[in-house]
Short mmCIF file of C-alpha atoms in Angstrom, two decimals:
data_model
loop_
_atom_site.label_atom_id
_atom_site.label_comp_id
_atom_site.label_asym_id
_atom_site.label_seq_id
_atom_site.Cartn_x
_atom_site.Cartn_y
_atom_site.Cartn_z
CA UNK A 1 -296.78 82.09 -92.57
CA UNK A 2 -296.66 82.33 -88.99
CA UNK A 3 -292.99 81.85 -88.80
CA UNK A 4 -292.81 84.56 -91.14
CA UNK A 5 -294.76 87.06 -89.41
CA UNK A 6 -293.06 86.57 -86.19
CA UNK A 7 -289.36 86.96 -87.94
CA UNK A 8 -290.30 90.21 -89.31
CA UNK A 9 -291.43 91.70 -86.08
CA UNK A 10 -288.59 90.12 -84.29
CA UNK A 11 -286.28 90.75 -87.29
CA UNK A 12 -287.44 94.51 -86.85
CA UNK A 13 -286.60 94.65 -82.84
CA UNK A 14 -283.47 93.47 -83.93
CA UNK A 15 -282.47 95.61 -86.24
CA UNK A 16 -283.13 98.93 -83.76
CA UNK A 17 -281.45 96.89 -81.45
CA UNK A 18 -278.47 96.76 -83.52
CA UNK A 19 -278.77 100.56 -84.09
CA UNK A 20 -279.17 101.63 -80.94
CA UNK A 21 -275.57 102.23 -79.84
CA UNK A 22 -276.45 100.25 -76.35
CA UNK A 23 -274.05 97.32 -76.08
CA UNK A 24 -275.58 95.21 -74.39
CA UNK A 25 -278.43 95.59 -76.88
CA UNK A 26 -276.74 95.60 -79.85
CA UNK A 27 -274.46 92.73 -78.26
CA UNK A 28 -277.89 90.29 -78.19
CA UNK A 29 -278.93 91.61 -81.11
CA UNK A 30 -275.55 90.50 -83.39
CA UNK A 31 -275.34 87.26 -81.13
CA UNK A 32 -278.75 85.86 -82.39
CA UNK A 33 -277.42 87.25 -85.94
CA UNK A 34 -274.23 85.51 -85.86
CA UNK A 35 -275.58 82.31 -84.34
CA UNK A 36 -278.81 82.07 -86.87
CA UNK A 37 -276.83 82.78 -90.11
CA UNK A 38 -273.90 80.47 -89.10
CA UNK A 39 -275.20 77.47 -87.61
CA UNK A 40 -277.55 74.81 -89.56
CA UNK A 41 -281.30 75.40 -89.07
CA UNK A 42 -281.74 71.72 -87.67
CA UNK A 43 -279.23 72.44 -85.34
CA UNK A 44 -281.56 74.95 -84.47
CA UNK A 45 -284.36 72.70 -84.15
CA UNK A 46 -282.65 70.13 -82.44
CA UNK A 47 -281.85 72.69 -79.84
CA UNK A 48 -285.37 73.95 -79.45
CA UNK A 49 -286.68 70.71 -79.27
CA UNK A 50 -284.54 68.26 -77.26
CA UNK A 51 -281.61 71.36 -75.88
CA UNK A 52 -284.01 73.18 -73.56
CA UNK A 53 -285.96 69.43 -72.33
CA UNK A 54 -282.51 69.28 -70.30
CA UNK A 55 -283.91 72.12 -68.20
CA UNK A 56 -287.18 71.01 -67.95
CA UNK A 57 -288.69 72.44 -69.97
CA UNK A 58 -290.89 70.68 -73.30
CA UNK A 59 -292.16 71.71 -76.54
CA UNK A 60 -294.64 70.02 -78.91
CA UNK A 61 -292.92 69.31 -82.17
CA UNK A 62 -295.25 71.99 -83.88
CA UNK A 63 -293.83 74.42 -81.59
CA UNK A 64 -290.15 73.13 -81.34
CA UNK A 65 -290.42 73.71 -85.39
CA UNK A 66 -292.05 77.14 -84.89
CA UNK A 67 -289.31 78.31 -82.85
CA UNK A 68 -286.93 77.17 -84.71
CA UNK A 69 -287.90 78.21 -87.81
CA UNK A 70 -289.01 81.82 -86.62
CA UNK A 71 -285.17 82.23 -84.55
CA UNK A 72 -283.45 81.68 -87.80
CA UNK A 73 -286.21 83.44 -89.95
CA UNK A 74 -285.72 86.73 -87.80
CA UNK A 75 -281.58 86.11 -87.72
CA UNK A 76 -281.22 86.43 -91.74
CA UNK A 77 -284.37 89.41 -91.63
CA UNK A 78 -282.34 91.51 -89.17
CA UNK A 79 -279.41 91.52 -91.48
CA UNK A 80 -281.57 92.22 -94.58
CA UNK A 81 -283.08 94.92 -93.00
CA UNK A 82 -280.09 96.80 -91.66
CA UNK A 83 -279.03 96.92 -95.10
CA UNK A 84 -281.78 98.46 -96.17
CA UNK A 85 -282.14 100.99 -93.77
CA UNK A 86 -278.31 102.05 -94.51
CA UNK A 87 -279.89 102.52 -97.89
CA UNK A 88 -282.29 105.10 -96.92
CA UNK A 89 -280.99 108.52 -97.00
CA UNK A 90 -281.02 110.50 -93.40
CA UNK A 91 -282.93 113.10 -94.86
CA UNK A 92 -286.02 110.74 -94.70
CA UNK A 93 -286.46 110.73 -90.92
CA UNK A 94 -285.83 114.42 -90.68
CA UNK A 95 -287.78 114.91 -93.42
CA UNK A 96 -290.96 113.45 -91.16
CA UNK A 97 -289.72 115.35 -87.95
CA UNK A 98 -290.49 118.78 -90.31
CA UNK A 99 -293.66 117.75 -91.08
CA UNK A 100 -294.42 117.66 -86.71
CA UNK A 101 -294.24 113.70 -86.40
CA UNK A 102 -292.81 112.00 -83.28
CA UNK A 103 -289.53 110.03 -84.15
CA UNK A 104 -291.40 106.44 -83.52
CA UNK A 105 -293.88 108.30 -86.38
CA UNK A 106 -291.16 108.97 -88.51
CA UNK A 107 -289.65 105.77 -88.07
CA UNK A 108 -293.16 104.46 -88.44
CA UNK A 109 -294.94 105.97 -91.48
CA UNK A 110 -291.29 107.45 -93.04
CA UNK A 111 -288.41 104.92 -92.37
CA UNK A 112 -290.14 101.44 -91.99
CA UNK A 113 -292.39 101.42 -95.30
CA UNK A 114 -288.93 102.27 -97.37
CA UNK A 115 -287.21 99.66 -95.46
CA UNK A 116 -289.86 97.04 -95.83
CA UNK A 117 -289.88 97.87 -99.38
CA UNK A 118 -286.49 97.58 -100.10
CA UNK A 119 -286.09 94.25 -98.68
CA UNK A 120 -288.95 92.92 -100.15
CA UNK A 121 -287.18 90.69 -102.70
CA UNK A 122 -284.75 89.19 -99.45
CA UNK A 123 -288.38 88.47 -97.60
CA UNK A 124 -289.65 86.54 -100.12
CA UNK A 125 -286.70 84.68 -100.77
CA UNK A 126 -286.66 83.94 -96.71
CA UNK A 127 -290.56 82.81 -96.87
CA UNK A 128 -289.57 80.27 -99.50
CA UNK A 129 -286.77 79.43 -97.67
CA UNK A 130 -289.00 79.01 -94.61
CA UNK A 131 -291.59 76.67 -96.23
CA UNK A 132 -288.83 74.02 -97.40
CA UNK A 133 -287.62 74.33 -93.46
CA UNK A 134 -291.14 72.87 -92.57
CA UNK A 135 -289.21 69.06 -93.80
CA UNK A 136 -286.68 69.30 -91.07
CA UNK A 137 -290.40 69.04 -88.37
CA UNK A 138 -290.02 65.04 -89.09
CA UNK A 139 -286.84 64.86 -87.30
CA UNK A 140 -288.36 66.00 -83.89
CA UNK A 141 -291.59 63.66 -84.58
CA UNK A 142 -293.56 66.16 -86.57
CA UNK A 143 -295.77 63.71 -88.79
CA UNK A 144 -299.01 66.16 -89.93
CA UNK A 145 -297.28 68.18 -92.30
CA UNK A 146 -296.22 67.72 -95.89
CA UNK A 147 -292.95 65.80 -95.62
CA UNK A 148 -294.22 64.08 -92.14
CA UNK A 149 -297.38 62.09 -93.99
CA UNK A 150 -295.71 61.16 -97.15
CA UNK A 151 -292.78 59.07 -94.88
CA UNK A 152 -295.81 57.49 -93.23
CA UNK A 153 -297.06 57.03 -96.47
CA UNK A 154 -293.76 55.39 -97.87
CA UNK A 155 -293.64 53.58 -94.90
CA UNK A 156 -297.18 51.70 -95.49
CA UNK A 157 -296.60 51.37 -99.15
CA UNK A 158 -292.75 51.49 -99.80
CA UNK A 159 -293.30 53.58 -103.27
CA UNK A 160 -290.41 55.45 -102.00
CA UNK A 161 -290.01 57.07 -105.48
CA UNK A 162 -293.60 57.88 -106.40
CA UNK A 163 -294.26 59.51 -102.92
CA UNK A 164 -291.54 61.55 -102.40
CA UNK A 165 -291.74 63.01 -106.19
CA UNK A 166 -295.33 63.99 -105.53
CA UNK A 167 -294.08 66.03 -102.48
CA UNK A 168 -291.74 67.76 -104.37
CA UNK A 169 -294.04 68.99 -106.93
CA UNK A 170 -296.42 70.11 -104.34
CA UNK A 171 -293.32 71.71 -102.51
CA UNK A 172 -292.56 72.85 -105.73
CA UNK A 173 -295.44 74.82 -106.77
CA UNK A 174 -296.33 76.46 -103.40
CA UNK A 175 -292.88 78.19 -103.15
CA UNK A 176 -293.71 79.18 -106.61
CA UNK A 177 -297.16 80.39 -106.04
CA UNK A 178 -295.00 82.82 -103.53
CA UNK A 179 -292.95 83.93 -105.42
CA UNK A 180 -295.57 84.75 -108.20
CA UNK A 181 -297.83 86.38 -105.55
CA UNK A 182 -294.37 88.83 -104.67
CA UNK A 183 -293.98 89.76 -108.50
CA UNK A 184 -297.70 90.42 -108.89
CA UNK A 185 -297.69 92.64 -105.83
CA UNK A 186 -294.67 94.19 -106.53
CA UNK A 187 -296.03 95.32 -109.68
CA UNK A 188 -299.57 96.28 -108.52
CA UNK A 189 -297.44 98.37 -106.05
CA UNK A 190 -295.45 99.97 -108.79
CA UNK A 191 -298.75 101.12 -110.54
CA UNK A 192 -300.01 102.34 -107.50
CA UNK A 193 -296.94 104.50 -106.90
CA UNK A 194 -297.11 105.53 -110.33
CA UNK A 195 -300.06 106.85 -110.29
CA UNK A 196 -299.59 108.93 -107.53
CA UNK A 197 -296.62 110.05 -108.44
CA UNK A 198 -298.51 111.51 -111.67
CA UNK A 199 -301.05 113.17 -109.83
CA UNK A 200 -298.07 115.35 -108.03
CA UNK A 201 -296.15 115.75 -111.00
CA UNK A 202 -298.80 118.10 -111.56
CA UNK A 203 -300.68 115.93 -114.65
CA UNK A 204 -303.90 117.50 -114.01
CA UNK A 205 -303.45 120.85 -112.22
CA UNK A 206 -307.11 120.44 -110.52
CA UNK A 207 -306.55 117.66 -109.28
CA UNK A 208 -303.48 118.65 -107.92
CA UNK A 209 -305.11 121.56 -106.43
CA UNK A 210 -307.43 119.75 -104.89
CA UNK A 211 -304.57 117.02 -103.15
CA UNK A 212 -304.86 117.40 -99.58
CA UNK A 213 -302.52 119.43 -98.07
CA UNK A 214 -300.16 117.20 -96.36
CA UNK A 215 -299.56 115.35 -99.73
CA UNK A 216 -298.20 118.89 -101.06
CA UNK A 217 -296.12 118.81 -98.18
CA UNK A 218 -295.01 115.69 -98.29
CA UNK A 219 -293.73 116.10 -102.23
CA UNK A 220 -291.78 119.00 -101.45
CA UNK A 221 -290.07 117.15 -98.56
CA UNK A 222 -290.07 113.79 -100.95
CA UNK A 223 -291.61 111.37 -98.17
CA UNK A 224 -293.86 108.45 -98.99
CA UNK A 225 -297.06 109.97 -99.14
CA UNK A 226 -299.14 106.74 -98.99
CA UNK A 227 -298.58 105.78 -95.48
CA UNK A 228 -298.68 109.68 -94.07
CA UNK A 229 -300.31 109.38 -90.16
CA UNK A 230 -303.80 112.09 -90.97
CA UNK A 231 -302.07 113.88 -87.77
CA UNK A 232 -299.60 115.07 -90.12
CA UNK A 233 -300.84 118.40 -91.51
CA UNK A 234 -298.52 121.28 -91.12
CA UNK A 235 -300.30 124.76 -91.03
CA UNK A 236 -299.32 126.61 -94.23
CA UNK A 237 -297.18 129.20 -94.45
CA UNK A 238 -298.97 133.21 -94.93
CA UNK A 239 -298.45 134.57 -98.59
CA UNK A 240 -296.85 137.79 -98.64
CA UNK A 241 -298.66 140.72 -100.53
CA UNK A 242 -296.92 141.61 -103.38
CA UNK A 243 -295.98 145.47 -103.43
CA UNK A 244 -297.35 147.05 -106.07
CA UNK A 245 -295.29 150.14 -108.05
CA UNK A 246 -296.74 153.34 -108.06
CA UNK A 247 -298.30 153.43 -111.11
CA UNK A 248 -300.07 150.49 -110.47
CA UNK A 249 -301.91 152.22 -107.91
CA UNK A 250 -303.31 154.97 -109.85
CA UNK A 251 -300.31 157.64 -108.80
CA UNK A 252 -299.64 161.13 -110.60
CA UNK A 253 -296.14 160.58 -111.06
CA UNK A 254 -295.02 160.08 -114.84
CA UNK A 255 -294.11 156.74 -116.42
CA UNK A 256 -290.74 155.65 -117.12
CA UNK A 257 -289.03 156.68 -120.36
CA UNK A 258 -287.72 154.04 -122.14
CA UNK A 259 -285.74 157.03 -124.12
CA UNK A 260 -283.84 157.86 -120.39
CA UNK A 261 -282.61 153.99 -119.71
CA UNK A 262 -286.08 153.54 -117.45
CA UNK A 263 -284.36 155.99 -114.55
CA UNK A 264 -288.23 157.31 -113.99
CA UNK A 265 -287.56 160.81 -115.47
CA UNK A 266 -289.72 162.38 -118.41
CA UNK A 267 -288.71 162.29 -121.55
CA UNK A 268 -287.20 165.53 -123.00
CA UNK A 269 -289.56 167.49 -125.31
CA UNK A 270 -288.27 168.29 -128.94
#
């Protein structure tokens, strides 16, 4: 989980890093990219581990597996999230500069929650792919996680077969207890939205009266009202007073004649 968390906010820098149109920025950005998505994760490891002890500098092997793990977590994030913002339509962001947000609002409360949920499926698919990584810890002398104990285990006992399928069934069912917690939120999200969504469709027209006004806004601009900063509240724009026809005010001049093609004039007497 921690590995996780760190890719995505690294996995976000990234990704604007990528955008940016600075080269030297976007230049870091794509060589992290290129070297986590094309080299083998215990390469990465190895590298965390026992390549930067030639400088001097040492790691625990918790942390050696925490970097490594979090460098390639945020190398296949940043790609799955520049996909998904080249998904989002440009109106979006100039949507939320209409409504008087800052761009690192709009990016904030307009662009990120549509990115985040578009890649949703690819971040789950990267946690599970993160937990199984957790294995590779034995080969820098990680022994107090899940694959770590059971090879002590095996090695005090030597019920290679019996061990090892125990950890895989426990491996097993918490990379599907993920992905069952991603379906279930996905859907409690989808009823969320849905609901909302009904509520500005104009289902009940006092409730939609009474919506705040920034939510009003916010449909006729279609942004994602659910994550809106409060600061958000454009001023409404002054009704104009309809002008009303003479006769309507209580004037003396005669009523049009259907007779005379509605020109205003009276009709002829017979």
């Amino acid at each position: 989980l921690l590995s996780m968390a760190l890719g995505i906010l690294l996995a976000i820098v990234l990704t604007l890093f990528r955008l940016s149109g600075n080269r030297i920025l976007s230049g870091f950005a794509t060589a992290w990219v290129e070297i986590a998505r094309n080299t083998p994760a215990l390469f990465q490891i190895y590298m965390a581990h026992f390549g930067v002890a030639s400088f001097g500098i040492h790691f625990s092997p918790f942390t050696s597996l925490l970097i490594g793990i979090t460098f390639n977590n945020a190398g296949y994030l940043a790609e799955n999230f520049r996909g998904a913002l080249k998904a989002i339509p440009d109106t979006q962001p100039r949507a939320g500069r209409s409504l008087g947000m800052t761009p690192l609002q709009s990016f904030r409360y307009v662009v990120m929650p549509q990115m985040l949920r578009i890649a949703f499926l690819p971040m789950t698919n990267q946690m599970v792919w993160a937990i199984l990584m957790t294995s590779l810890g034995v080969t820098v002398g990680m022994n107090t996680d899940l694959y770590g104990v059971t090879q002590d285990l095996n090695a005090l006992t030597f019920r290679t077969f019996e061990l090892f399928a125990i950890a895989a069934v426990i491996f097993y069912l918490m990379t599907k207890t993920v992905q069952l917690g991603a379906r279930l939120g996905q859907g409690a999200r989808r009823l969320v939205v849905g609901h909302h969504q009904g509520l500005l469709d104009g289902g009940d027209e006092a409730v939609h009266r009474d919506l705040p006004l920034r939510l009003q806004h916010a449909q006729r601009a279609h942004v994602d009202v659910q994550l809106m900063p409060p600061c958000a509240r454009p001023c409404p724009r002054p009704r104009r007073r309809r002008r009303r026809r003479p006769a309507e005010r209580g004037s003396t001049l005669p009523a049009r004649s259907p007779d005379r093609g509605g020109r205003g004039r009276p009709a002829r007497r017979a």
